[in-house]
């Protein structure tokens, strides 16, 4: 009984399998032309975990793969931040060594230059007559920006290079206090620098457009080559370049600094990393320029600091370094005799800012 | 010595955020700070995946490399920790970190950052183990008590694994080998009730023969 049933089913199965086989042959014949035209038959579909594709994308880090998250915060949906490493490598392996090399190199060049050239002396000595170079408001503005910039440069350099330079000297605990104070101070006084730069621009821009003699001044590198001092107006080409560096780099530093100081206006990590790069590079360049500026204003050029302390410069100094301006002043009759100036300053209660050595003595 | 690692199994994570909550509760982190977060990619589409992310305790940690005050250190267990007494809250570690792990409370003036806070692998900080000082600054120190991080211990689907790297990867390797489906288990019927549906789509996976 059971056997019978089984064989019957077996017969039925055989029958159906023959029918199935025939149907398959008919089907195959009907699609054969297309199959031949398409080449080999398609391989059996291989099922790939969609996750594999996803993680390959994430791990190859071609783009930060962003998703959604319940946690608020900057870039919290980003799974892997790829640019952080580029920024870190730039800062630690390029910016910090380059900053050290540039600032050290510029300092070294200035020291060498001074040892060889001993700075620019007043060729004709002092005349005892004076010209007003910078009004009080300009001097106040200059020292305002100077104080803030030197403070920002020091605190910034502490934060940039302290780990390499200061931690080995003072240790982690002490440096942490220094760095924390530097950071707070840098943040506090940073925005004032922007005001200073704007002030400098307003007060000095009219005197800093390219003018007659600038090319010649540059070609002679301000008299370093070619003996005779090249002709210059109120500002020479070097001072003009310094002015525009201060304005452009200063504004860049201010803009990036504000982006960094107030990180809650939706700026993401990319913008902040770019700002850190610009801020660091710009700051190091401007500090290198500052070294040159300080040198030329003090030891590098006799009697030039007076223009920013008393505001008055010796007429001979003006004729030597800014002949066009000196001639214009003399034509206007703006030359002030030494005694007259001393009297003026006594009346104002100003301390003797101008050296009142007699002109004759100085001359010989 | 153990080399502590987290591993989140994206085939198991269901984005319940229990790890986030557990971490926040265990470590009593300040308002606005989440040491751990769950990121979902392709949310709402077939093939969406979620991962629980926190500090990955890198062997060569970018945060430690970039820190201007050098406040990071790695414990004998391979856990990357930092000293909040030295941290100045500059935020550089956050920009360098690939995983967005460092977090900052906005406590100071002008919204400036406070001292950085991040996942400690429930291993506290440089203070004495389980001292009140350590608890106040860094939260729990479960490792010192012989326990693993609470986020992983709480994970309902065992997606988040924490522990010695060798152990964690052995568990994961076994899962990958015997995983029941290839990841196309989208939809209730396919995932749970009708194995035939899976077979019809060719998504039985490597465990088909393992009845």
Coordinates of C-alpha atoms in Angstrom, one line a residue:
Chain A
X1 CA 0.0 0.0 0.0
X2 CA 2.6 2.4 1.1
X3 CA 4.9 1.3 -1.6
X4 CA 2.2 1.7 -4.2
X5 CA 1.5 5.2 -3.2
X6 CA 5.2 6.1 -3.2
X7 CA 5.7 4.8 -6.7
X8 CA 2.7 6.6 -7.9
X9 CA 4.0 9.9 -6.5
X10 CA 7.3 9.0 -8.0
X11 CA 5.7 8.5 -11.4
X12 CA 3.9 11.8 -11.0
X13 CA 7.1 13.6 -10.1
X14 CA 8.8 12.1 -13.1
X15 CA 6.0 13.3 -15.3
X16 CA 6.2 16.8 -13.9
X17 CA 9.9 17.0 -14.1
X18 CA 9.7 16.1 -17.8
X19 CA 7.1 18.8 -18.4
X20 CA 9.3 21.2 -16.4
X21 CA 12.3 20.3 -18.5
X22 CA 10.4 20.8 -21.7
X23 CA 9.1 24.1 -20.6
X24 CA 12.6 25.2 -19.7
X25 CA 13.9 24.2 -23.1
X26 CA 11.1 26.1 -24.8
X27 CA 11.8 29.2 -22.7
X28 CA 15.5 29.0 -23.3
X29 CA 15.0 28.7 -27.1
X30 CA 12.7 31.7 -27.1
X31 CA 15.3 33.9 -25.2
X32 CA 18.4 32.3 -26.9
X33 CA 18.9 35.1 -29.5
X34 CA 18.9 37.8 -26.9
X35 CA 21.1 35.7 -24.6
X36 CA 23.6 35.2 -27.4
X37 CA 23.5 38.8 -28.3
X38 CA 24.2 39.8 -24.7
X39 CA 27.1 37.5 -24.5
X40 CA 27.6 35.3 -21.4
X41 CA 24.6 34.6 -19.2
X42 CA 24.4 36.8 -16.2
X43 CA 26.1 35.4 -13.2
X44 CA 23.9 34.5 -10.2
X45 CA 23.1 37.6 -8.2
X46 CA 25.6 38.0 -5.4
X47 CA 24.1 39.5 -2.4
X48 CA 26.3 42.1 -0.8
X49 CA 25.6 43.6 2.6
X50 CA 24.8 47.2 2.0
X51 CA 26.7 48.0 5.1
X52 CA 29.9 46.9 3.4
X53 CA 29.6 49.6 0.8
X54 CA 28.8 52.1 3.4
X55 CA 31.7 51.3 5.7
X56 CA 34.1 51.3 2.7
X57 CA 33.0 54.8 1.9
X58 CA 33.5 55.9 5.5
X59 CA 36.8 54.2 5.9
X60 CA 38.3 55.5 2.7
X61 CA 37.5 59.0 4.0
X62 CA 36.9 60.5 0.6
X63 CA 34.4 62.7 2.3
X64 CA 33.2 63.0 5.9
X65 CA 30.2 60.7 6.0
X66 CA 27.6 62.6 7.8
X67 CA 24.5 61.1 9.4
X68 CA 21.9 62.1 11.9
X69 CA 22.2 62.0 15.6
X70 CA 20.1 62.9 18.6
X71 CA 23.1 64.6 20.2
X72 CA 23.4 68.4 19.6
X73 CA 26.7 70.0 19.0
X74 CA 29.1 71.0 16.3
X75 CA 29.4 68.4 13.5
X76 CA 27.9 65.8 15.9
X77 CA 26.5 63.9 12.9
X78 CA 29.9 63.5 11.3
X79 CA 31.3 60.0 11.8
X80 CA 34.9 60.6 10.8
X81 CA 36.4 64.0 10.5
X82 CA 39.1 63.7 7.9
X83 CA 40.5 67.2 7.8
X84 CA 41.5 67.3 11.5
X85 CA 44.5 65.2 10.7
X86 CA 45.6 67.5 7.8
X87 CA 45.3 70.5 10.1
X88 CA 47.2 68.8 12.9
X89 CA 50.0 67.7 10.7
X90 CA 50.2 71.2 9.2
X91 CA 50.3 72.8 12.7
X92 CA 52.7 70.4 14.4
X93 CA 55.1 69.5 11.5
X94 CA 55.1 72.6 9.3
X95 CA 53.8 75.7 11.1
X96 CA 55.7 75.4 14.3
X97 CA 59.1 74.5 12.8
X98 CA 58.6 77.1 10.1
X99 CA 57.6 79.8 12.6
X100 CA 60.8 79.0 14.6
X101 CA 63.0 79.1 11.5
X102 CA 61.5 82.3 10.1
X103 CA 61.5 84.3 13.4
X104 CA 64.9 83.0 14.4
X105 CA 66.2 83.6 10.9
X106 CA 64.9 87.2 10.7
X107 CA 66.3 87.9 14.1
X108 CA 69.7 86.5 13.1
X109 CA 69.7 88.5 9.9
X110 CA 69.0 91.7 11.8
X111 CA 71.7 91.0 14.3
X112 CA 74.2 90.2 11.6
X113 CA 73.2 93.3 9.6
X114 CA 73.6 95.5 12.6
X115 CA 77.0 94.1 13.4
X116 CA 78.2 94.7 9.9
X117 CA 76.4 98.0 9.1
X118 CA 76.0 99.5 12.6
X119 CA 72.7 101.0 11.5
X120 CA 72.1 104.2 9.5
X121 CA 73.8 107.3 11.1
X122 CA 72.7 110.8 10.5
X123 CA 75.1 111.8 7.8
X124 CA 75.1 115.5 8.5
X125 CA 74.5 115.3 12.2
X126 CA 71.7 117.1 13.9
X127 CA 70.5 120.4 12.5
X128 CA 68.8 121.6 15.7
X129 CA 65.7 122.4 13.6
X130 CA 62.6 120.2 13.7
X131 CA 59.8 119.0 11.5
X132 CA 56.5 117.7 12.9
X133 CA 56.2 114.2 11.6
X134 CA 53.4 112.5 13.7
X135 CA 50.7 114.3 15.5
X136 CA 49.8 113.2 19.0
X137 CA 46.7 111.3 17.8
X138 CA 48.9 109.3 15.4
X139 CA 51.5 108.6 18.1
X140 CA 48.8 107.4 20.6
X141 CA 47.3 105.2 17.9
X142 CA 50.7 103.8 17.0
X143 CA 51.6 102.9 20.5
X144 CA 48.1 101.6 21.2
X145 CA 48.4 99.1 18.3
X146 CA 52.0 98.4 19.1
X147 CA 51.2 97.5 22.7
X148 CA 48.3 95.3 21.8
X149 CA 50.2 93.6 18.9
X150 CA 53.2 92.8 21.0
X151 CA 51.0 91.4 23.7
X152 CA 49.1 89.3 21.2
X153 CA 52.3 88.2 19.5
X154 CA 53.8 87.1 22.8
X155 CA 50.7 85.3 24.0
X156 CA 50.1 83.8 20.6
X157 CA 53.7 82.5 20.3
X158 CA 53.4 81.0 23.8
X159 CA 50.4 79.1 22.7
X160 CA 51.9 78.1 19.4
X161 CA 55.4 77.1 20.5
X162 CA 55.1 76.7 24.3
X163 CA 54.8 72.9 24.2
X164 CA 58.2 72.7 22.4
X165 CA 60.0 75.6 24.1
X166 CA 58.5 76.2 27.5
X167 CA 57.3 72.9 28.8
X168 CA 60.8 71.4 28.9
X169 CA 61.9 74.6 30.8
X170 CA 59.1 75.1 33.3
X171 CA 57.1 71.9 33.4
X172 CA 53.5 71.1 32.6
X173 CA 51.8 72.6 35.7
X174 CA 53.5 76.0 35.4
X175 CA 53.1 76.1 31.7
X176 CA 49.4 75.4 32.0
X177 CA 49.0 78.5 34.1
X178 CA 51.0 80.6 31.6
X179 CA 49.1 79.2 28.6
X180 CA 45.7 79.6 30.3
X181 CA 46.5 83.3 31.0
X182 CA 47.8 83.7 27.5
X183 CA 44.7 82.3 26.0
X184 CA 42.4 84.5 28.1
X185 CA 44.5 87.6 27.5
X186 CA 44.8 86.9 23.8
X187 CA 41.0 86.5 23.6
X188 CA 40.4 89.6 25.7
X189 CA 42.7 92.0 23.8
X190 CA 42.3 90.5 20.3
X191 CA 39.2 92.4 19.3
X192 CA 40.9 95.7 20.3
X193 CA 43.6 95.0 17.7
X194 CA 40.9 95.3 14.9
X195 CA 40.0 98.8 16.2
X196 CA 43.7 99.7 16.0
X197 CA 44.1 98.4 12.5
X198 CA 41.0 100.3 11.4
X199 CA 42.4 103.5 13.1
X200 CA 45.8 103.0 11.3
X201 CA 44.1 102.7 8.0
X202 CA 42.0 105.8 8.5
X203 CA 45.0 107.9 9.7
X204 CA 47.7 106.7 7.3
X205 CA 46.1 105.4 4.1
X206 CA 46.4 108.7 2.2
X207 CA 50.2 108.7 2.6
X208 CA 50.6 105.1 1.7
X209 CA 49.5 104.9 -2.0
X210 CA 52.4 104.1 -4.4
X211 CA 54.1 107.3 -5.4
X212 CA 57.1 108.9 -7.1
X213 CA 60.4 107.2 -6.3
X214 CA 58.9 104.0 -4.8
X215 CA 60.2 101.8 -7.6
X216 CA 63.7 103.3 -7.4
X217 CA 63.7 103.0 -3.6
X218 CA 62.8 99.3 -3.9
X219 CA 65.4 98.7 -6.6
X220 CA 68.1 100.1 -4.3
X221 CA 66.6 98.3 -1.3
X222 CA 66.3 101.6 0.5
X223 CA 69.9 102.5 0.0
X224 CA 71.4 99.3 1.1
X225 CA 72.9 98.9 -2.3
X226 CA 74.1 101.7 -4.6
X227 CA 75.5 104.1 -2.0
X228 CA 73.3 107.2 -2.2
X229 CA 70.1 107.2 -0.3
X230 CA 67.2 107.0 -2.8
X231 CA 64.5 109.7 -2.9
X232 CA 61.4 109.1 -0.8
X233 CA 58.2 111.0 0.2
X234 CA 56.6 111.1 3.6
X235 CA 56.7 107.3 3.7
X236 CA 59.3 105.3 1.7
X237 CA 58.3 102.2 -0.2
X238 CA 59.5 100.0 2.6
X239 CA 57.2 101.8 5.1
X240 CA 54.3 101.6 2.6
X241 CA 54.8 97.8 2.2
X242 CA 54.8 97.5 6.0
X243 CA 51.6 99.6 6.2
X244 CA 49.8 97.4 3.7
X245 CA 51.1 94.2 5.4
X246 CA 49.7 95.5 8.7
X247 CA 46.4 96.4 7.1
X248 CA 45.9 93.2 5.1
X249 CA 47.4 90.7 7.5
X250 CA 45.9 92.6 10.4
X251 CA 42.4 92.4 9.0
X252 CA 42.9 88.7 8.2
X253 CA 44.1 88.1 11.7
X254 CA 41.1 90.0 13.1
X255 CA 38.6 88.2 10.9
X256 CA 40.0 84.7 11.6
X257 CA 40.5 85.6 15.3
X258 CA 36.8 86.6 15.7
X259 CA 35.8 83.4 14.0
X260 CA 37.9 81.4 16.5
X261 CA 36.9 83.4 19.5
X262 CA 33.2 83.1 19.1
X263 CA 32.7 79.5 17.9
X264 CA 28.9 79.5 18.2
X265 CA 27.7 81.1 15.0
X266 CA 27.5 77.8 13.2
X267 CA 31.0 77.7 11.8
X268 CA 32.0 74.1 11.5
X269 CA 35.4 72.5 12.0
X270 CA 36.6 73.1 8.5
X271 CA 36.1 76.9 8.8
X272 CA 37.8 76.9 12.2
X273 CA 40.7 74.8 11.0
X274 CA 41.2 77.1 7.9
X275 CA 41.0 80.1 10.3
X276 CA 43.6 78.6 12.5
X277 CA 45.9 78.0 9.5
X278 CA 45.5 81.6 8.2
X279 CA 45.8 83.1 11.7
X280 CA 49.0 81.2 12.4
X281 CA 50.7 81.9 9.1
X282 CA 49.6 85.6 9.1
X283 CA 50.7 86.1 12.6
X284 CA 54.1 84.6 12.1
X285 CA 54.7 86.7 9.0
X286 CA 53.6 89.9 10.7
X287 CA 55.8 89.2 13.7
X288 CA 58.7 88.7 11.4
X289 CA 57.9 92.1 9.8
X290 CA 57.6 93.6 13.3
X291 CA 61.2 92.6 14.0
X292 CA 62.3 94.6 11.0
X293 CA 60.1 97.5 11.9
X294 CA 61.3 97.7 15.5
X295 CA 64.9 97.5 14.3
X296 CA 64.5 100.3 11.7
X297 CA 62.7 102.4 14.3
X298 CA 65.4 102.0 17.0
X299 CA 68.9 100.8 16.6
X300 CA 68.8 100.5 12.8
X301 CA 68.3 104.2 12.1
X302 CA 69.7 107.0 14.2
X303 CA 67.1 109.6 15.5
X304 CA 64.1 107.8 14.0
X305 CA 62.4 106.8 17.2
X306 CA 61.8 110.5 18.0
X307 CA 59.2 110.7 15.3
X308 CA 57.0 108.4 17.4
X309 CA 57.9 109.7 20.9
X310 CA 57.9 113.5 20.6
X311 CA 56.5 113.5 17.1
X312 CA 59.2 115.8 15.9
X313 CA 62.2 114.8 13.7
X314 CA 65.4 116.6 13.1
X315 CA 65.4 118.4 9.7
X316 CA 68.6 116.6 8.7
X317 CA 67.0 113.3 9.4
X318 CA 64.1 114.2 7.2
X319 CA 66.3 115.4 4.4
X320 CA 68.4 112.2 4.5
X321 CA 65.5 109.7 4.6
X322 CA 62.5 111.5 3.2
X323 CA 63.9 114.2 1.0
X324 CA 60.6 114.9 -0.9
X325 CA 58.7 115.4 2.3
X326 CA 61.5 117.5 3.8
X327 CA 61.6 119.8 0.7
X328 CA 57.8 120.2 0.8
X329 CA 57.9 121.1 4.5
X330 CA 60.7 123.6 4.0
X331 CA 58.8 125.1 1.1
X332 CA 55.8 125.5 3.4
X333 CA 58.0 127.0 6.1
X334 CA 57.1 124.3 8.5
X335 CA 60.6 124.0 10.0
X336 CA 60.6 124.7 13.7
X337 CA 63.7 126.0 15.4
X338 CA 64.9 124.0 18.4
X339 CA 64.4 126.9 21.0
X340 CA 60.9 127.5 19.7
X341 CA 60.0 123.8 20.1
X342 CA 61.5 123.6 23.6
X343 CA 59.4 126.7 24.6
X344 CA 56.3 125.1 23.1
X345 CA 56.8 121.9 25.0
X346 CA 57.4 123.8 28.3
X347 CA 54.2 125.6 27.8
X348 CA 52.4 122.4 27.3
X349 CA 54.0 120.9 30.3
X350 CA 55.6 118.2 28.2
X351 CA 58.8 116.8 29.4
X352 CA 61.8 117.3 27.2
X353 CA 61.1 114.9 24.5
X354 CA 63.4 116.5 22.1
X355 CA 67.1 116.4 22.7
X356 CA 68.0 120.0 23.3
X357 CA 71.6 119.7 22.6
X358 CA 72.8 122.7 20.6
X359 CA 73.0 122.1 16.9
X360 CA 76.5 123.3 16.5
X361 CA 78.0 120.8 19.0
X362 CA 76.1 118.0 17.5
X363 CA 77.2 118.9 14.0
X364 CA 80.9 118.8 14.8
Chain B
X1 CA 48.5 44.2 29.9
X2 CA 45.1 44.7 28.3
X3 CA 44.6 47.1 25.4
X4 CA 41.2 48.5 25.9
X5 CA 39.0 49.0 22.8
X6 CA 35.4 49.9 22.0
X7 CA 33.7 48.2 19.1
X8 CA 30.2 49.0 17.9
X9 CA 28.6 46.3 15.8
X10 CA 26.5 48.2 13.2
X11 CA 24.5 45.1 12.3
X12 CA 23.2 45.1 15.8
X13 CA 22.9 48.8 16.9
X14 CA 19.3 49.9 16.9
X15 CA 20.0 53.5 17.8
X16 CA 18.3 53.3 21.1
X17 CA 20.7 55.8 22.7
X18 CA 20.8 53.8 25.9
X19 CA 24.6 54.0 25.8
X20 CA 24.4 57.8 25.7
X21 CA 22.1 57.9 28.6
X22 CA 23.9 55.4 30.6
X23 CA 27.2 57.3 30.2
X24 CA 25.6 60.6 31.1
X25 CA 24.1 59.2 34.2
X26 CA 27.1 57.2 35.3
X27 CA 29.6 60.0 34.9
X28 CA 27.3 62.9 35.7
X29 CA 28.7 65.0 32.9
X30 CA 27.8 68.7 32.7
X31 CA 24.8 70.0 30.9
X32 CA 25.3 70.1 27.1
X33 CA 28.0 67.4 27.1
X34 CA 27.6 63.9 25.7
X35 CA 30.7 61.8 25.8
X36 CA 29.0 59.3 23.5
X37 CA 26.6 59.7 20.7
X38 CA 24.8 57.5 18.2
X39 CA 25.2 58.4 14.5
X40 CA 22.8 57.0 12.0
X41 CA 23.7 57.0 8.3
X42 CA 21.0 56.8 5.6
X43 CA 18.4 57.2 8.4
X44 CA 15.0 55.9 7.3
X45 CA 16.2 54.2 4.1
X46 CA 16.8 50.5 3.6
X47 CA 20.3 49.7 4.6
X48 CA 20.5 52.4 7.3
X49 CA 23.2 51.8 9.9
X50 CA 23.9 53.2 13.3
X51 CA 27.1 53.4 15.2
X52 CA 27.7 54.5 18.8
X53 CA 30.7 56.8 18.8
X54 CA 32.9 58.1 21.6
X55 CA 36.6 58.4 22.3
X56 CA 38.2 55.5 20.5
X57 CA 41.3 55.6 22.8
X58 CA 43.7 55.7 19.8
X59 CA 47.1 54.1 20.1
X60 CA 48.6 57.3 18.6
X61 CA 46.0 59.8 19.6
X62 CA 45.8 63.0 17.5
X63 CA 44.4 64.9 20.5
X64 CA 47.5 64.1 22.5
X65 CA 49.7 65.1 19.6
X66 CA 48.1 68.5 19.0
X67 CA 47.4 69.6 22.7
X68 CA 49.4 72.8 23.2
X69 CA 49.8 72.1 26.9
X70 CA 50.4 68.3 26.5
X71 CA 47.7 67.3 29.0
X72 CA 47.0 63.8 27.6
X73 CA 48.4 60.5 28.8
X74 CA 47.8 56.8 28.0
X75 CA 47.3 54.4 30.8
X76 CA 48.8 50.9 31.0
X77 CA 45.4 49.6 29.8
X78 CA 45.7 51.7 26.6
X79 CA 43.1 54.2 27.7
X80 CA 43.7 57.8 26.6
X81 CA 43.0 60.2 29.5
X82 CA 43.7 63.8 30.2
X83 CA 44.4 66.1 33.1
X84 CA 41.8 68.7 33.6
X85 CA 44.1 70.7 35.9
X86 CA 46.4 71.3 32.9
X87 CA 43.8 71.6 30.1
X88 CA 43.2 75.2 29.1
X89 CA 40.1 74.6 27.0
X90 CA 41.5 75.7 23.7
X91 CA 39.5 73.2 21.7
X92 CA 42.4 72.0 19.4
X93 CA 41.8 68.4 20.4
X94 CA 38.3 68.7 19.1
X95 CA 39.5 69.9 15.7
X96 CA 42.1 67.2 15.5
X97 CA 40.0 64.3 16.7
X98 CA 38.6 62.2 13.8
X99 CA 35.6 61.1 16.0
X100 CA 34.5 64.3 17.5
X101 CA 35.1 62.9 21.0
X102 CA 36.3 65.9 23.0
X103 CA 33.5 68.0 24.4
X104 CA 33.5 71.5 26.0
X105 CA 31.1 73.0 28.5
X106 CA 30.4 76.6 27.6
X107 CA 30.8 78.1 31.0
X108 CA 33.1 81.1 30.4
X109 CA 32.5 84.6 29.3
X110 CA 31.6 85.1 25.6
X111 CA 30.7 81.4 25.4
X112 CA 34.3 80.5 25.8
X113 CA 35.1 76.8 26.4
X114 CA 35.6 75.3 29.8
X115 CA 38.0 72.4 30.3
X116 CA 37.6 69.6 27.9
X117 CA 35.6 66.5 28.8
X118 CA 35.6 63.2 27.0
X119 CA 35.0 59.5 27.4
X120 CA 37.4 58.1 30.0
X121 CA 36.6 54.4 29.2
X122 CA 35.1 54.7 32.7
X123 CA 38.6 55.0 34.0
X124 CA 38.5 58.3 35.8
X125 CA 41.5 60.6 35.7
X126 CA 45.0 61.2 37.2
X127 CA 43.6 61.5 40.8
X128 CA 43.5 58.6 43.2
X129 CA 41.1 55.9 42.0
X130 CA 37.6 56.6 43.1
X131 CA 38.5 59.6 45.1
X132 CA 35.7 62.3 45.3
X133 CA 38.0 64.6 43.4
X134 CA 38.3 62.2 40.6
X135 CA 34.6 61.6 40.5
X136 CA 33.8 65.3 40.4
X137 CA 36.1 66.0 37.5
X138 CA 36.0 62.8 35.4
X139 CA 33.0 60.8 36.6
X140 CA 33.1 57.1 37.4
X141 CA 36.2 54.9 37.6
X142 CA 34.7 51.5 36.9
X143 CA 37.9 50.0 35.5
X144 CA 39.5 50.4 39.0
X145 CA 36.6 48.4 40.4
X146 CA 37.1 45.6 37.8
X147 CA 34.1 46.6 35.7
X148 CA 33.8 47.6 32.1
X149 CA 32.4 50.9 30.8
X150 CA 28.7 51.2 31.5
X151 CA 27.7 52.1 28.0
X152 CA 28.8 48.7 26.7
X153 CA 27.4 46.9 29.8
X154 CA 24.0 48.5 29.3
X155 CA 23.8 47.8 25.5
X156 CA 20.6 45.8 25.0
X157 CA 21.5 44.3 21.7
X158 CA 25.2 43.8 22.7
X159 CA 26.1 46.0 19.7
X160 CA 28.6 48.0 21.7
X161 CA 31.5 45.9 23.0
X162 CA 34.2 47.2 25.3
X163 CA 37.2 45.4 26.8
X164 CA 40.5 44.1 25.8
X165 CA 41.0 44.4 22.1
X166 CA 41.7 40.6 21.6
X167 CA 38.6 39.6 23.4
X168 CA 36.4 42.1 21.7
X169 CA 37.7 41.1 18.2
X170 CA 37.3 37.4 19.0
X171 CA 33.6 38.0 19.8
X172 CA 33.1 40.1 16.7
X173 CA 34.9 37.6 14.5
X174 CA 32.6 34.9 15.6
X175 CA 29.6 37.1 14.9
X176 CA 30.8 37.8 11.4
X177 CA 31.4 34.2 10.7
X178 CA 28.0 33.0 11.9
X179 CA 25.8 36.0 11.3
X180 CA 22.3 34.9 10.4
X181 CA 21.6 37.2 7.6
X182 CA 23.6 39.2 5.2
X183 CA 22.1 42.5 6.2
X184 CA 19.2 42.7 3.8
X185 CA 16.8 42.0 6.6
X186 CA 14.7 45.1 6.0
X187 CA 11.2 44.8 7.3
X188 CA 9.5 42.8 10.0
X189 CA 8.5 39.8 7.9
X190 CA 11.9 39.3 6.4
X191 CA 13.7 39.8 9.6
X192 CA 11.7 37.7 11.9
X193 CA 8.8 35.7 10.7
X194 CA 9.3 34.3 7.2
X195 CA 12.6 32.6 6.6
X196 CA 11.2 31.7 3.1
X197 CA 11.1 35.3 2.2
X198 CA 14.8 35.6 3.0
X199 CA 15.6 32.5 1.1
X200 CA 13.6 33.8 -1.9
X201 CA 15.8 36.9 -2.0
X202 CA 18.9 35.0 -1.5
X203 CA 19.7 36.7 1.8
X204 CA 20.0 33.6 4.0
X205 CA 23.6 34.4 4.8
X206 CA 26.4 32.3 5.9
X207 CA 24.6 30.6 8.7
X208 CA 22.1 28.9 6.4
X209 CA 23.6 25.5 6.9
X210 CA 24.0 25.9 10.7
X211 CA 20.5 24.9 11.8

